[in-house]
GROMACS .gro file of C-alpha atoms in nm:
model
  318
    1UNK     CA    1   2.858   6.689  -8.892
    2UNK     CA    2   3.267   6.658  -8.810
    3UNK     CA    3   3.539   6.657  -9.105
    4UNK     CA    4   3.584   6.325  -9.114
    5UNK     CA    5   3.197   6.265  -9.216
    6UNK     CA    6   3.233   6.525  -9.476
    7UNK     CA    7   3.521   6.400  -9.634
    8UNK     CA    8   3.354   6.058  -9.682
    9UNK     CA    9   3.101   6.180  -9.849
   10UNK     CA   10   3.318   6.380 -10.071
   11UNK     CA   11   3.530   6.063 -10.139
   12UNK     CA   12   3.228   5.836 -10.186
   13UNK     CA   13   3.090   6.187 -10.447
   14UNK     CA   14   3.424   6.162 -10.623
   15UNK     CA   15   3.430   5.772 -10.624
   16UNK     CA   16   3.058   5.768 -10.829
   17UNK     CA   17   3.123   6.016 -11.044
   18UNK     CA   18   3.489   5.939 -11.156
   19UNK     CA   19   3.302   5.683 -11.401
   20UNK     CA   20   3.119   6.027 -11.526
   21UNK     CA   21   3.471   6.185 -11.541
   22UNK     CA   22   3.616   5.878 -11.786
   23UNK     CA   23   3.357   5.890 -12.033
   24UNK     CA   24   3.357   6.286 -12.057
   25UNK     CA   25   3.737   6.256 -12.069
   26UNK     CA   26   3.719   5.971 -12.346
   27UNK     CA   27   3.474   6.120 -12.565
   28UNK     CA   28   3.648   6.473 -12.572
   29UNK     CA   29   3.951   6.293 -12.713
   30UNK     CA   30   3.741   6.147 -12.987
   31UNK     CA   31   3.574   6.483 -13.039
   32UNK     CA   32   3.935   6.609 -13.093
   33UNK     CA   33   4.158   6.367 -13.268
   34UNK     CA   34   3.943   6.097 -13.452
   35UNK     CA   35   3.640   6.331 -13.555
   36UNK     CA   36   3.619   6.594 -13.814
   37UNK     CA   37   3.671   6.897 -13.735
   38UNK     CA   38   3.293   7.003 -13.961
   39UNK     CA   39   3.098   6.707 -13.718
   40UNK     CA   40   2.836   6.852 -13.499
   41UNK     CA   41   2.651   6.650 -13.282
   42UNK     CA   42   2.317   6.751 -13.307
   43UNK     CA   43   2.318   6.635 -13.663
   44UNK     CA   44   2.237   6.246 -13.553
   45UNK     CA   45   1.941   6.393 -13.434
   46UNK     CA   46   1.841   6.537 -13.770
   47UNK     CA   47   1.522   6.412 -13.922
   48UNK     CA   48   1.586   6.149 -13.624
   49UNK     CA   49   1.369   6.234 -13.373
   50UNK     CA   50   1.059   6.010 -13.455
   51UNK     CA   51   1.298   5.715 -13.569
   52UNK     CA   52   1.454   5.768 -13.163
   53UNK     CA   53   1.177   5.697 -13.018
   54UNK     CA   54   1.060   5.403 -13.231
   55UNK     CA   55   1.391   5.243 -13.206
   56UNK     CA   56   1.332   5.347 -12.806
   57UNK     CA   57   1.064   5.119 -12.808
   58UNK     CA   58   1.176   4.864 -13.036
   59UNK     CA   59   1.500   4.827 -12.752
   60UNK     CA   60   1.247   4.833 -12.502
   61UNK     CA   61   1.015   4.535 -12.601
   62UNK     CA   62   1.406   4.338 -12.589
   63UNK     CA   63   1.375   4.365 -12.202
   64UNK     CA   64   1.055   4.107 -12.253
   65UNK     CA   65   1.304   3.850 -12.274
   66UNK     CA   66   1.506   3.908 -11.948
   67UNK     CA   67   1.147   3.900 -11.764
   68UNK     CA   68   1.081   3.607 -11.958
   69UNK     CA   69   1.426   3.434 -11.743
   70UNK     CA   70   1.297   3.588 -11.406
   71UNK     CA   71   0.880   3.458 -11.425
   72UNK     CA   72   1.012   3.113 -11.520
   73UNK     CA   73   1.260   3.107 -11.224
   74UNK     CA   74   1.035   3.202 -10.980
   75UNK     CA   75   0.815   2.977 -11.121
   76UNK     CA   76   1.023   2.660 -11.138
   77UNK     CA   77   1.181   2.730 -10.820
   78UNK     CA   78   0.803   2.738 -10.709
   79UNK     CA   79   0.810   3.086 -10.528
   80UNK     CA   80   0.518   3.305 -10.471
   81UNK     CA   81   0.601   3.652 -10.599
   82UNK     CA   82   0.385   3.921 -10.721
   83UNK     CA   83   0.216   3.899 -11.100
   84UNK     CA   84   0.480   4.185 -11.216
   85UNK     CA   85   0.729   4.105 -10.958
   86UNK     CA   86   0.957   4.007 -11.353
   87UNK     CA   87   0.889   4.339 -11.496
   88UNK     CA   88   0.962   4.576 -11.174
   89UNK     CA   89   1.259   4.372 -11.099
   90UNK     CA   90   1.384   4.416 -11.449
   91UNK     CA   91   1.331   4.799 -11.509
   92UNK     CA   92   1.456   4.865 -11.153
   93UNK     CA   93   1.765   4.643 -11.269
   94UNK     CA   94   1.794   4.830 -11.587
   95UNK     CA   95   1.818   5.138 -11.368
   96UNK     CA   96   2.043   5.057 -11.163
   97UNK     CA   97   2.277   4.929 -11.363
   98UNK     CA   98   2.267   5.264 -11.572
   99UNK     CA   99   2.282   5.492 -11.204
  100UNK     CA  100   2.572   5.242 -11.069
  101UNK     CA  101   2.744   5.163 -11.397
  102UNK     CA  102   2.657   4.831 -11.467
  103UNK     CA  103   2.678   4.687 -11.080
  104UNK     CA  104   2.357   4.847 -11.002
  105UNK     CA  105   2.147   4.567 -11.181
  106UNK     CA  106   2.361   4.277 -10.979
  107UNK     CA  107   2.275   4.464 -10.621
  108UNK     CA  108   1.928   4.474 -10.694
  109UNK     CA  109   1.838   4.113 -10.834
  110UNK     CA  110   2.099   4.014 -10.527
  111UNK     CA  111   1.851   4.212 -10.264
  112UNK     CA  112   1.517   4.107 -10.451
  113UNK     CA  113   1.654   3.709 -10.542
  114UNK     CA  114   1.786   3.667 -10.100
  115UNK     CA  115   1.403   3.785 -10.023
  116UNK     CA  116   1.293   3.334 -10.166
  117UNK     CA  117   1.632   3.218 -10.230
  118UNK     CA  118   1.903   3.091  -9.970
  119UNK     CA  119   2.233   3.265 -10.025
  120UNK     CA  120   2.382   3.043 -10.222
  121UNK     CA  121   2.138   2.992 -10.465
  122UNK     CA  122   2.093   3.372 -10.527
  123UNK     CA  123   2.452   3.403 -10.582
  124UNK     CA  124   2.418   3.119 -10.800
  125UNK     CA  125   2.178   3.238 -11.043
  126UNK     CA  126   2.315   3.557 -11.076
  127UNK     CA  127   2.647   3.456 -11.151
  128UNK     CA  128   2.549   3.210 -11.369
  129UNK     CA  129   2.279   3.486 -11.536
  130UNK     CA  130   2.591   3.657 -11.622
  131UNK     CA  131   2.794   3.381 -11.791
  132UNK     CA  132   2.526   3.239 -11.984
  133UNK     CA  133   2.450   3.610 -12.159
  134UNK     CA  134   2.880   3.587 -12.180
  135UNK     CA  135   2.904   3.283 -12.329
  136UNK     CA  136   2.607   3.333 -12.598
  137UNK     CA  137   2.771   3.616 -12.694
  138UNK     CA  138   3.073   3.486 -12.745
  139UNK     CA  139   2.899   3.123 -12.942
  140UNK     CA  140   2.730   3.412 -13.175
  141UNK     CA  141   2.993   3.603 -13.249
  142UNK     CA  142   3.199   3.253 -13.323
  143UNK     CA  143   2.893   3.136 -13.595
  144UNK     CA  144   2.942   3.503 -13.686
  145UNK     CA  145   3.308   3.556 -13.768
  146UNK     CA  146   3.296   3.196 -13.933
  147UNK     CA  147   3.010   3.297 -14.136
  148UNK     CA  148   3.235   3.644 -14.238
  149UNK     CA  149   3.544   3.409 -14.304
  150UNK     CA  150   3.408   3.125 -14.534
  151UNK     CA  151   3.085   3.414 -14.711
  152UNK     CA  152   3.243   3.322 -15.035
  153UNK     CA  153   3.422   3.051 -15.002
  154UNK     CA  154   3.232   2.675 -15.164
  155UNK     CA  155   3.398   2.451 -14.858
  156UNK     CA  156   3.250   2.680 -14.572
  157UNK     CA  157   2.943   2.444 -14.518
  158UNK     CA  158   3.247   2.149 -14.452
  159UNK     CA  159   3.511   2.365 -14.296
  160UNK     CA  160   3.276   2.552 -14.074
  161UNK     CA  161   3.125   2.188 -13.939
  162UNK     CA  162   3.422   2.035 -13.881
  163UNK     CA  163   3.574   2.345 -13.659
  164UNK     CA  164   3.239   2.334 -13.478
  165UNK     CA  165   3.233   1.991 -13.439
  166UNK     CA  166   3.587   1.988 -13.314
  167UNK     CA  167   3.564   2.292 -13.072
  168UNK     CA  168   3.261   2.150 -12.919
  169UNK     CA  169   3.399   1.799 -12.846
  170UNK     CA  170   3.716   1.990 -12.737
  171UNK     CA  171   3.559   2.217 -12.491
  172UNK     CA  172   3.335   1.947 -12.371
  173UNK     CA  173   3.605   1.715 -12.257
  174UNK     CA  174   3.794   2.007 -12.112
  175UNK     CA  175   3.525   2.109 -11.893
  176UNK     CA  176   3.438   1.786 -11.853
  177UNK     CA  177   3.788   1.683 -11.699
  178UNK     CA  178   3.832   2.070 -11.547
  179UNK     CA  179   3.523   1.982 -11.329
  180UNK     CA  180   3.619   1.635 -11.203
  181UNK     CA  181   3.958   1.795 -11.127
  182UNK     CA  182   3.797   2.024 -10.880
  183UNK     CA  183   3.573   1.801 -10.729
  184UNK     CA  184   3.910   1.534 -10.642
  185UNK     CA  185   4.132   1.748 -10.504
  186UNK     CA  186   3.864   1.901 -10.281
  187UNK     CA  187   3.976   2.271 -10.325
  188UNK     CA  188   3.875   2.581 -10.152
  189UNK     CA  189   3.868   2.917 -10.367
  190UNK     CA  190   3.753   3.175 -10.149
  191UNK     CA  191   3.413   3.097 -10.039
  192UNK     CA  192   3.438   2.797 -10.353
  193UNK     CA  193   3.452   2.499 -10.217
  194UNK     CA  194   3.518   2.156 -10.410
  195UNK     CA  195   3.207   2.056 -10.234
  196UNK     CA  196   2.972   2.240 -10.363
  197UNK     CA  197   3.090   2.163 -10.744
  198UNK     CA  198   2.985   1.808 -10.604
  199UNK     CA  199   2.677   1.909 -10.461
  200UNK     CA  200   2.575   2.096 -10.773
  201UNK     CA  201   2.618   1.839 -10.988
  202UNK     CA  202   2.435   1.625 -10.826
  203UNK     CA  203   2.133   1.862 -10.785
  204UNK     CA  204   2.133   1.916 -11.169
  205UNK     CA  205   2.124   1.559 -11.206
  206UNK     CA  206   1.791   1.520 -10.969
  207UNK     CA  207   1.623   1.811 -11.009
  208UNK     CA  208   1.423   1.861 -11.294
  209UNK     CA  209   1.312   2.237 -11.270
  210UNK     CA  210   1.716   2.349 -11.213
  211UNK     CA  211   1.743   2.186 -11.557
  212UNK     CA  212   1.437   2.294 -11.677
  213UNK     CA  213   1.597   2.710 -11.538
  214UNK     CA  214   1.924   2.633 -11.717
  215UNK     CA  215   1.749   2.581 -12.020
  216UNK     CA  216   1.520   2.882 -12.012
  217UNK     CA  217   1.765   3.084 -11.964
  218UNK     CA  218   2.000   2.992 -12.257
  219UNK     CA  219   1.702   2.988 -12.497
  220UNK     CA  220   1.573   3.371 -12.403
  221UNK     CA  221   1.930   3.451 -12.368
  222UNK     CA  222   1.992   3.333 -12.717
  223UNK     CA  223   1.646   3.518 -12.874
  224UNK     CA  224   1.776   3.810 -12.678
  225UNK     CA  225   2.088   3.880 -12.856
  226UNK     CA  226   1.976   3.763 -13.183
  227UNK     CA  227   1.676   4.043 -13.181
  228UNK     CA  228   1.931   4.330 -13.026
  229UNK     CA  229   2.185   4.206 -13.328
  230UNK     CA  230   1.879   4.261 -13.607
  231UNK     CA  231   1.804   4.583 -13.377
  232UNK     CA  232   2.182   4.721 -13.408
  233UNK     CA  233   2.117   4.635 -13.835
  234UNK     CA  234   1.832   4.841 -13.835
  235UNK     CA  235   1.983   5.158 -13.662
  236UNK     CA  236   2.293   5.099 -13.929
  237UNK     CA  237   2.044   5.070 -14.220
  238UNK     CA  238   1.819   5.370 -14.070
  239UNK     CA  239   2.159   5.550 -14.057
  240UNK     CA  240   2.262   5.491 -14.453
  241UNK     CA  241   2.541   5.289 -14.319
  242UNK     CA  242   2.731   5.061 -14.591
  243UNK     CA  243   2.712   4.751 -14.367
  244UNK     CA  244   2.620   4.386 -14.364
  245UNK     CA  245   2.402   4.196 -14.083
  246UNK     CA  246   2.700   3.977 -13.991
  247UNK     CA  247   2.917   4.242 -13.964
  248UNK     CA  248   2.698   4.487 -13.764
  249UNK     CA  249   2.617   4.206 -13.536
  250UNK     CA  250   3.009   4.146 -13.466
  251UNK     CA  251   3.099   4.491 -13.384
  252UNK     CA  252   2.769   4.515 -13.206
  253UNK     CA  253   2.836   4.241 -12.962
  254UNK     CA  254   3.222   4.312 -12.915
  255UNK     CA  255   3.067   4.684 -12.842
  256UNK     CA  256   2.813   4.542 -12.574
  257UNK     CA  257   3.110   4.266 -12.427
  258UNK     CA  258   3.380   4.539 -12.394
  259UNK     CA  259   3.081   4.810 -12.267
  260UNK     CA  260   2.992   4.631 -11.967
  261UNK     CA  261   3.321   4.692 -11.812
  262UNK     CA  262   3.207   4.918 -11.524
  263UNK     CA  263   3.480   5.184 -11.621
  264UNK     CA  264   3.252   5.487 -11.770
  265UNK     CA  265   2.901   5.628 -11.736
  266UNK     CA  266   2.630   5.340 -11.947
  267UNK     CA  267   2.944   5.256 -12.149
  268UNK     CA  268   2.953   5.580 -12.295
  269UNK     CA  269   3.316   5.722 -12.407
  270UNK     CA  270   3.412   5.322 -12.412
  271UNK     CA  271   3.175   5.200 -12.652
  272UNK     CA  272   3.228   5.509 -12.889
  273UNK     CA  273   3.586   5.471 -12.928
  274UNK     CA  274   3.583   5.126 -12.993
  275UNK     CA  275   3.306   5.131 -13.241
  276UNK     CA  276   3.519   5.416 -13.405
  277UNK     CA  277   3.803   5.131 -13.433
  278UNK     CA  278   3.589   4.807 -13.492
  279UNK     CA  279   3.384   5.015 -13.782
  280UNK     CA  280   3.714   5.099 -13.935
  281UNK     CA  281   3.840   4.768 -14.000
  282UNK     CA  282   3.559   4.739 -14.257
  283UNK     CA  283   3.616   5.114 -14.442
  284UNK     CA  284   3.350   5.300 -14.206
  285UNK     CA  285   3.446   5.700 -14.143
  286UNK     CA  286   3.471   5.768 -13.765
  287UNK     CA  287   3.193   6.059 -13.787
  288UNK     CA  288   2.945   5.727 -13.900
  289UNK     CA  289   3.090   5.519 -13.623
  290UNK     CA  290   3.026   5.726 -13.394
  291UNK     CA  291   2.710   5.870 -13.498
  292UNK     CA  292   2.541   5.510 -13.505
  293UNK     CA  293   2.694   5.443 -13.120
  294UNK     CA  294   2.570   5.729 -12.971
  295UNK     CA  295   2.248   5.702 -13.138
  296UNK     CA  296   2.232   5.313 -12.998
  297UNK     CA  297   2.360   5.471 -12.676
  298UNK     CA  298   2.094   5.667 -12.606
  299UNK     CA  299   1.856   5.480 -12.735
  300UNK     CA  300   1.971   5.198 -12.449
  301UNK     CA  301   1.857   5.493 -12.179
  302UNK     CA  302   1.539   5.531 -12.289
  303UNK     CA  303   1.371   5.249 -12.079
  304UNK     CA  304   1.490   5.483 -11.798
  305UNK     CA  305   1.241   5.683 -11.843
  306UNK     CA  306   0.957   5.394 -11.774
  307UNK     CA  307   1.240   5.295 -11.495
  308UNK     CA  308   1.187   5.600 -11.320
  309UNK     CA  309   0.841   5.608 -11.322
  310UNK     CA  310   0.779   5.281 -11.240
  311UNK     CA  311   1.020   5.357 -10.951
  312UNK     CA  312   0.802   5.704 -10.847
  313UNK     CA  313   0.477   5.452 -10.876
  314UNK     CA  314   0.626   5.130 -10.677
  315UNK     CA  315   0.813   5.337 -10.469
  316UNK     CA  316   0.996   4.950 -10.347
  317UNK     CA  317   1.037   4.698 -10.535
  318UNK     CA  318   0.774   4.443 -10.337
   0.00000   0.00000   0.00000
Protein backbone atom coordinates (compact mmCIF):
# COMPACT_ATOMS: atom_id res chain seq x y z
CA UNK A 1 0.00 0.00 0.00
CA UNK A 2 1.88 3.53 -1.23
CA UNK A 3 1.15 7.02 0.61
CA UNK A 4 -1.03 8.19 -1.66
CA UNK A 5 -3.57 5.13 -0.93
CA UNK A 6 -3.21 5.77 2.70
CA UNK A 7 -3.91 9.22 2.67
CA UNK A 8 -7.22 8.60 0.84
CA UNK A 9 -8.37 6.59 3.14
CA UNK A 10 -7.48 8.90 5.89
CA UNK A 11 -9.27 11.75 3.98
CA UNK A 12 -12.30 9.65 3.07
CA UNK A 13 -11.99 8.50 7.50
CA UNK A 14 -11.93 12.21 8.25
CA UNK A 15 -14.61 13.13 5.58
CA UNK A 16 -17.33 10.43 7.41
CA UNK A 17 -16.66 11.21 10.59
CA UNK A 18 -16.45 15.10 10.50
CA UNK A 19 -20.43 14.79 10.69
CA UNK A 20 -19.51 12.79 14.14
CA UNK A 21 -17.14 15.71 14.97
CA UNK A 22 -20.19 18.54 14.47
CA UNK A 23 -22.61 16.99 16.60
CA UNK A 24 -20.01 16.21 19.50
CA UNK A 25 -18.81 19.79 18.98
CA UNK A 26 -22.52 21.19 19.03
CA UNK A 27 -23.78 19.36 21.88
CA UNK A 28 -20.69 20.21 24.18
CA UNK A 29 -21.61 23.86 23.64
CA UNK A 30 -25.10 23.19 24.83
CA UNK A 31 -23.74 21.10 27.69
CA UNK A 32 -21.78 24.31 28.57
CA UNK A 33 -23.65 27.48 27.93
CA UNK A 34 -27.48 26.72 27.63
CA UNK A 35 -27.67 23.79 30.29
CA UNK A 36 -27.49 23.90 33.98
CA UNK A 37 -24.70 23.45 35.44
CA UNK A 38 -26.81 20.53 38.19
CA UNK A 39 -28.16 18.56 34.60
CA UNK A 40 -26.85 15.11 34.29
CA UNK A 41 -27.65 13.12 31.54
CA UNK A 42 -28.41 9.93 32.76
CA UNK A 43 -31.37 11.40 34.52
CA UNK A 44 -33.72 11.13 31.14
CA UNK A 45 -33.13 7.70 31.60
CA UNK A 46 -34.56 7.61 35.11
CA UNK A 47 -37.59 5.48 35.68
CA UNK A 48 -37.36 5.63 31.66
CA UNK A 49 -36.10 2.61 30.66
CA UNK A 50 -39.36 0.54 30.04
CA UNK A 51 -41.16 3.76 28.59
CA UNK A 52 -37.73 3.69 25.87
CA UNK A 53 -38.43 0.82 24.62
CA UNK A 54 -42.21 1.11 24.26
CA UNK A 55 -41.87 4.40 22.64
CA UNK A 56 -38.96 2.28 20.53
CA UNK A 57 -41.60 0.33 19.26
CA UNK A 58 -44.32 2.69 19.03
CA UNK A 59 -41.59 4.77 16.39
CA UNK A 60 -41.02 1.59 14.91
CA UNK A 61 -44.59 0.46 13.81
CA UNK A 62 -44.35 4.41 11.97
CA UNK A 63 -41.95 2.76 9.40
CA UNK A 64 -45.29 0.57 8.33
CA UNK A 65 -46.22 3.48 6.45
CA UNK A 66 -43.07 4.09 4.30
CA UNK A 67 -43.41 0.20 3.29
CA UNK A 68 -46.87 0.90 2.74
CA UNK A 69 -45.43 3.70 -0.35
CA UNK A 70 -42.82 1.04 -1.58
CA UNK A 71 -45.47 -2.43 -1.90
CA UNK A 72 -47.92 -0.15 -3.73
CA UNK A 73 -45.20 1.13 -6.16
CA UNK A 74 -43.94 -1.96 -7.03
CA UNK A 75 -47.22 -3.00 -7.33
CA UNK A 76 -48.70 -0.35 -9.60
CA UNK A 77 -45.68 -0.14 -11.57
CA UNK A 78 -46.42 -4.00 -11.92
CA UNK A 79 -42.89 -5.31 -10.85
CA UNK A 80 -42.17 -8.65 -9.45
CA UNK A 81 -40.21 -8.21 -6.23
CA UNK A 82 -39.92 -10.36 -3.29
CA UNK A 83 -43.03 -10.57 -0.53
CA UNK A 84 -40.73 -8.39 2.00
CA UNK A 85 -38.74 -6.81 -0.68
CA UNK A 86 -40.93 -3.16 1.26
CA UNK A 87 -39.75 -4.02 4.65
CA UNK A 88 -35.87 -4.97 3.88
CA UNK A 89 -35.67 -2.06 1.63
CA UNK A 90 -37.00 0.17 4.32
CA UNK A 91 -34.91 -0.95 7.43
CA UNK A 92 -31.81 -1.16 5.19
CA UNK A 93 -32.85 2.55 4.19
CA UNK A 94 -33.36 3.49 7.73
CA UNK A 95 -29.81 2.29 8.24
CA UNK A 96 -28.25 3.83 5.98
CA UNK A 97 -29.43 6.93 6.30
CA UNK A 98 -28.42 6.82 10.11
CA UNK A 99 -24.55 5.20 9.01
CA UNK A 100 -24.34 7.95 6.03
CA UNK A 101 -26.19 10.81 7.67
CA UNK A 102 -29.26 10.97 5.98
CA UNK A 103 -27.83 10.17 2.19
CA UNK A 104 -27.50 6.61 3.05
CA UNK A 105 -31.35 5.91 2.64
CA UNK A 106 -31.30 7.82 -1.03
CA UNK A 107 -28.17 5.40 -2.23
CA UNK A 108 -29.90 2.46 -1.28
CA UNK A 109 -33.60 2.90 -2.65
CA UNK A 110 -31.42 4.46 -5.81
CA UNK A 111 -29.42 0.87 -6.09
CA UNK A 112 -32.58 -1.33 -5.12
CA UNK A 113 -35.35 1.10 -7.34
CA UNK A 114 -32.46 0.90 -10.94
CA UNK A 115 -32.66 -3.12 -10.29
CA UNK A 116 -37.09 -2.66 -12.25
CA UNK A 117 -36.96 0.91 -12.94
CA UNK A 118 -35.20 2.78 -15.96
CA UNK A 119 -33.04 5.61 -14.71
CA UNK A 120 -35.19 8.13 -14.98
CA UNK A 121 -37.97 6.83 -13.32
CA UNK A 122 -35.89 5.80 -10.22
CA UNK A 123 -34.60 9.21 -9.98
CA UNK A 124 -38.02 10.26 -10.33
CA UNK A 125 -39.61 8.63 -7.52
CA UNK A 126 -37.06 9.30 -5.23
CA UNK A 127 -36.92 12.81 -5.72
CA UNK A 128 -40.33 13.19 -5.75
CA UNK A 129 -40.48 10.69 -2.37
CA UNK A 130 -38.60 13.46 -0.89
CA UNK A 131 -40.74 16.49 -1.78
CA UNK A 132 -43.94 15.01 -1.09
CA UNK A 133 -42.72 14.10 2.79
CA UNK A 134 -41.33 18.15 2.34
CA UNK A 135 -44.25 19.54 1.30
CA UNK A 136 -46.70 17.63 3.89
CA UNK A 137 -44.67 18.84 6.35
CA UNK A 138 -44.70 22.06 5.51
CA UNK A 139 -49.09 21.93 4.62
CA UNK A 140 -49.16 20.55 8.45
CA UNK A 141 -47.25 22.79 10.03
CA UNK A 142 -49.32 25.69 7.94
CA UNK A 143 -52.97 24.07 9.41
CA UNK A 144 -50.79 24.02 12.54
CA UNK A 145 -49.49 27.53 13.11
CA UNK A 146 -53.04 28.77 11.84
CA UNK A 147 -54.68 26.62 14.30
CA UNK A 148 -52.01 28.27 17.17
CA UNK A 149 -52.84 31.84 15.71
CA UNK A 150 -56.72 31.99 15.56
CA UNK A 151 -57.05 29.01 19.16
CA UNK A 152 -59.04 31.76 20.69
CA UNK A 153 -60.02 33.87 18.40
CA UNK A 154 -64.35 33.51 17.19
CA UNK A 155 -63.41 34.48 13.27
CA UNK A 156 -60.66 31.65 12.95
CA UNK A 157 -63.17 29.17 11.25
CA UNK A 158 -63.63 32.37 8.43
CA UNK A 159 -60.16 33.78 8.53
CA UNK A 160 -58.43 30.47 8.45
CA UNK A 161 -60.73 29.43 5.14
CA UNK A 162 -60.28 32.28 3.36
CA UNK A 163 -56.19 32.24 3.74
CA UNK A 164 -56.48 28.59 2.70
CA UNK A 165 -58.64 29.15 0.07
CA UNK A 166 -56.52 31.96 -1.21
CA UNK A 167 -53.04 30.27 -0.84
CA UNK A 168 -54.28 27.29 -2.61
CA UNK A 169 -55.74 29.07 -5.68
CA UNK A 170 -52.51 31.18 -5.49
CA UNK A 171 -50.06 28.42 -5.53
CA UNK A 172 -52.09 26.54 -8.02
CA UNK A 173 -51.95 29.13 -10.71
CA UNK A 174 -48.30 29.73 -9.95
CA UNK A 175 -47.33 26.30 -10.55
CA UNK A 176 -49.66 26.08 -12.96
CA UNK A 177 -48.07 28.97 -15.13
CA UNK A 178 -44.30 28.02 -13.62
CA UNK A 179 -44.79 24.64 -15.47
CA UNK A 180 -46.07 25.86 -18.85
CA UNK A 181 -43.17 28.35 -18.66
CA UNK A 182 -40.72 25.53 -18.70
CA UNK A 183 -42.23 23.45 -21.08
CA UNK A 184 -42.23 26.82 -23.89
CA UNK A 185 -39.05 27.92 -23.65
CA UNK A 186 -37.68 24.38 -23.92
CA UNK A 187 -34.95 24.74 -21.18
CA UNK A 188 -32.14 22.56 -20.19
CA UNK A 189 -31.14 22.49 -16.33
CA UNK A 190 -28.48 20.13 -16.00
CA UNK A 191 -29.69 16.82 -16.98
CA UNK A 192 -33.57 18.77 -16.80
CA UNK A 193 -34.76 19.08 -19.84
CA UNK A 194 -38.04 21.09 -20.88
CA UNK A 195 -38.89 17.87 -22.51
CA UNK A 196 -39.31 15.76 -20.08
CA UNK A 197 -41.69 18.30 -17.99
CA UNK A 198 -43.72 17.64 -21.32
CA UNK A 199 -43.35 14.11 -21.34
CA UNK A 200 -44.35 13.83 -17.71
CA UNK A 201 -47.26 15.52 -17.97
CA UNK A 202 -48.48 13.76 -20.42
CA UNK A 203 -47.76 10.34 -18.77
CA UNK A 204 -49.71 11.53 -15.64
CA UNK A 205 -52.45 12.35 -17.81
CA UNK A 206 -52.59 8.59 -19.44
CA UNK A 207 -51.46 6.55 -16.98
CA UNK A 208 -53.62 5.58 -14.38
CA UNK A 209 -51.31 3.66 -11.85
CA UNK A 210 -48.61 6.92 -11.91
CA UNK A 211 -51.71 8.69 -10.59
CA UNK A 212 -52.89 6.07 -8.67
CA UNK A 213 -48.53 6.14 -6.97
CA UNK A 214 -48.88 9.92 -6.55
CA UNK A 215 -51.75 9.46 -4.54
CA UNK A 216 -50.52 6.68 -2.30
CA UNK A 217 -47.87 8.32 -1.51
CA UNK A 218 -49.36 11.67 -0.28
CA UNK A 219 -52.01 9.76 1.73
CA UNK A 220 -49.28 7.43 3.82
CA UNK A 221 -47.12 10.40 3.75
CA UNK A 222 -49.81 12.41 5.38
CA UNK A 223 -50.83 9.38 8.14
CA UNK A 224 -47.11 9.26 8.60
CA UNK A 225 -46.49 12.57 10.04
CA UNK A 226 -49.72 12.91 11.70
CA UNK A 227 -48.93 9.55 13.92
CA UNK A 228 -45.01 10.72 14.51
CA UNK A 229 -46.71 14.34 15.57
CA UNK A 230 -49.21 12.38 18.27
CA UNK A 231 -45.87 10.20 18.90
CA UNK A 232 -43.63 13.46 19.68
CA UNK A 233 -47.06 14.51 22.24
CA UNK A 234 -46.75 11.45 23.94
CA UNK A 235 -42.92 11.56 24.72
CA UNK A 236 -43.74 15.43 25.92
CA UNK A 237 -46.66 14.20 28.07
CA UNK A 238 -44.56 10.98 29.28
CA UNK A 239 -41.90 13.65 30.07
CA UNK A 240 -44.31 16.07 32.41
CA UNK A 241 -43.80 18.61 29.77
CA UNK A 242 -46.29 21.77 29.97
CA UNK A 243 -47.15 21.51 26.24
CA UNK A 244 -50.03 21.45 23.81
CA UNK A 245 -50.50 18.91 20.71
CA UNK A 246 -50.30 21.81 18.24
CA UNK A 247 -47.45 23.13 19.63
CA UNK A 248 -45.39 19.91 20.10
CA UNK A 249 -46.28 19.00 16.62
CA UNK A 250 -44.74 22.48 15.29
CA UNK A 251 -41.50 22.28 16.99
CA UNK A 252 -41.54 18.60 16.21
CA UNK A 253 -41.70 18.98 12.50
CA UNK A 254 -39.42 22.20 12.25
CA UNK A 255 -37.01 19.72 14.44
CA UNK A 256 -37.36 16.79 11.80
CA UNK A 257 -37.22 19.61 8.54
CA UNK A 258 -34.07 21.38 9.90
CA UNK A 259 -32.59 17.62 11.15
CA UNK A 260 -32.37 16.17 7.86
CA UNK A 261 -29.72 18.52 6.83
CA UNK A 262 -26.86 16.01 6.42
CA UNK A 263 -24.53 18.25 8.66
CA UNK A 264 -24.22 16.01 12.05
CA UNK A 265 -24.41 12.38 13.14
CA UNK A 266 -28.74 11.25 12.95
CA UNK A 267 -29.32 14.99 13.51
CA UNK A 268 -27.92 14.86 16.77
CA UNK A 269 -26.20 18.25 18.18
CA UNK A 270 -28.63 20.01 15.37
CA UNK A 271 -31.85 18.93 16.50
CA UNK A 272 -30.93 19.54 20.28
CA UNK A 273 -30.04 23.04 19.93
CA UNK A 274 -32.84 23.99 18.03
CA UNK A 275 -35.38 22.28 20.13
CA UNK A 276 -33.57 24.17 23.05
CA UNK A 277 -34.61 27.48 21.01
CA UNK A 278 -38.05 26.44 19.42
CA UNK A 279 -39.16 25.09 23.15
CA UNK A 280 -38.21 28.44 24.49
CA UNK A 281 -40.41 30.54 22.55
CA UNK A 282 -43.27 28.91 24.49
CA UNK A 283 -41.56 29.24 28.34
CA UNK A 284 -39.89 25.60 28.19
CA UNK A 285 -36.35 25.39 30.39
CA UNK A 286 -33.50 24.19 28.11
CA UNK A 287 -32.70 21.08 30.55
CA UNK A 288 -36.65 19.93 29.34
CA UNK A 289 -35.85 20.76 25.77
CA UNK A 290 -33.28 18.95 25.62
CA UNK A 291 -34.14 16.09 27.67
CA UNK A 292 -37.34 15.36 25.43
CA UNK A 293 -34.88 15.59 22.04
CA UNK A 294 -32.48 13.33 23.06
CA UNK A 295 -34.94 11.01 24.41
CA UNK A 296 -36.84 11.24 20.75
CA UNK A 297 -33.30 10.97 19.38
CA UNK A 298 -32.56 7.87 20.50
CA UNK A 299 -35.56 6.54 20.39
CA UNK A 300 -35.34 7.23 16.28
CA UNK A 301 -32.10 4.63 16.48
CA UNK A 302 -33.75 2.01 17.86
CA UNK A 303 -35.09 0.38 14.58
CA UNK A 304 -31.30 0.00 14.05
CA UNK A 305 -31.16 -2.56 16.00
CA UNK A 306 -33.86 -4.76 13.81
CA UNK A 307 -31.75 -2.91 10.84
CA UNK A 308 -28.78 -4.66 11.72
CA UNK A 309 -30.08 -7.83 12.15
CA UNK A 310 -32.10 -7.96 9.39
CA UNK A 311 -28.88 -6.91 7.57
CA UNK A 312 -26.70 -10.01 9.43
CA UNK A 313 -29.89 -12.34 8.25
CA UNK A 314 -30.33 -10.94 4.46
CA UNK A 315 -26.91 -10.39 4.19
CA UNK A 316 -28.14 -8.29 0.46
CA UNK A 317 -30.86 -6.73 0.04
CA UNK A 318 -32.46 -9.24 -2.87
Amino acid sequence: MNIISILKKIKNYLFINKHFIISLLILIFIFEFLLDRDFEIFSIFNNNLEYFIYFGILFEISLFFPMLKNHFLFKYSKVKTPFFMPLRLIYFSYLGDNIAMNIGGDITKFATYRKFFTLRKTIFFIIFDKITVLIIKLIIIYFLLFAFIYLNDFNFIKNFILISITSIILLYFILKILFKYLIKKKIRIWKLRSSYLSLFQNKLKKDKNLRKIFIVFFISTIFHQIYLCFLIFLICFHLDIPVSFISSSIIFLLLIVISRLPLSFSGFGIREFFSIVFFSVIGISSDIAFSASVFFGLIALFPMISSTLLYIYFKKIL
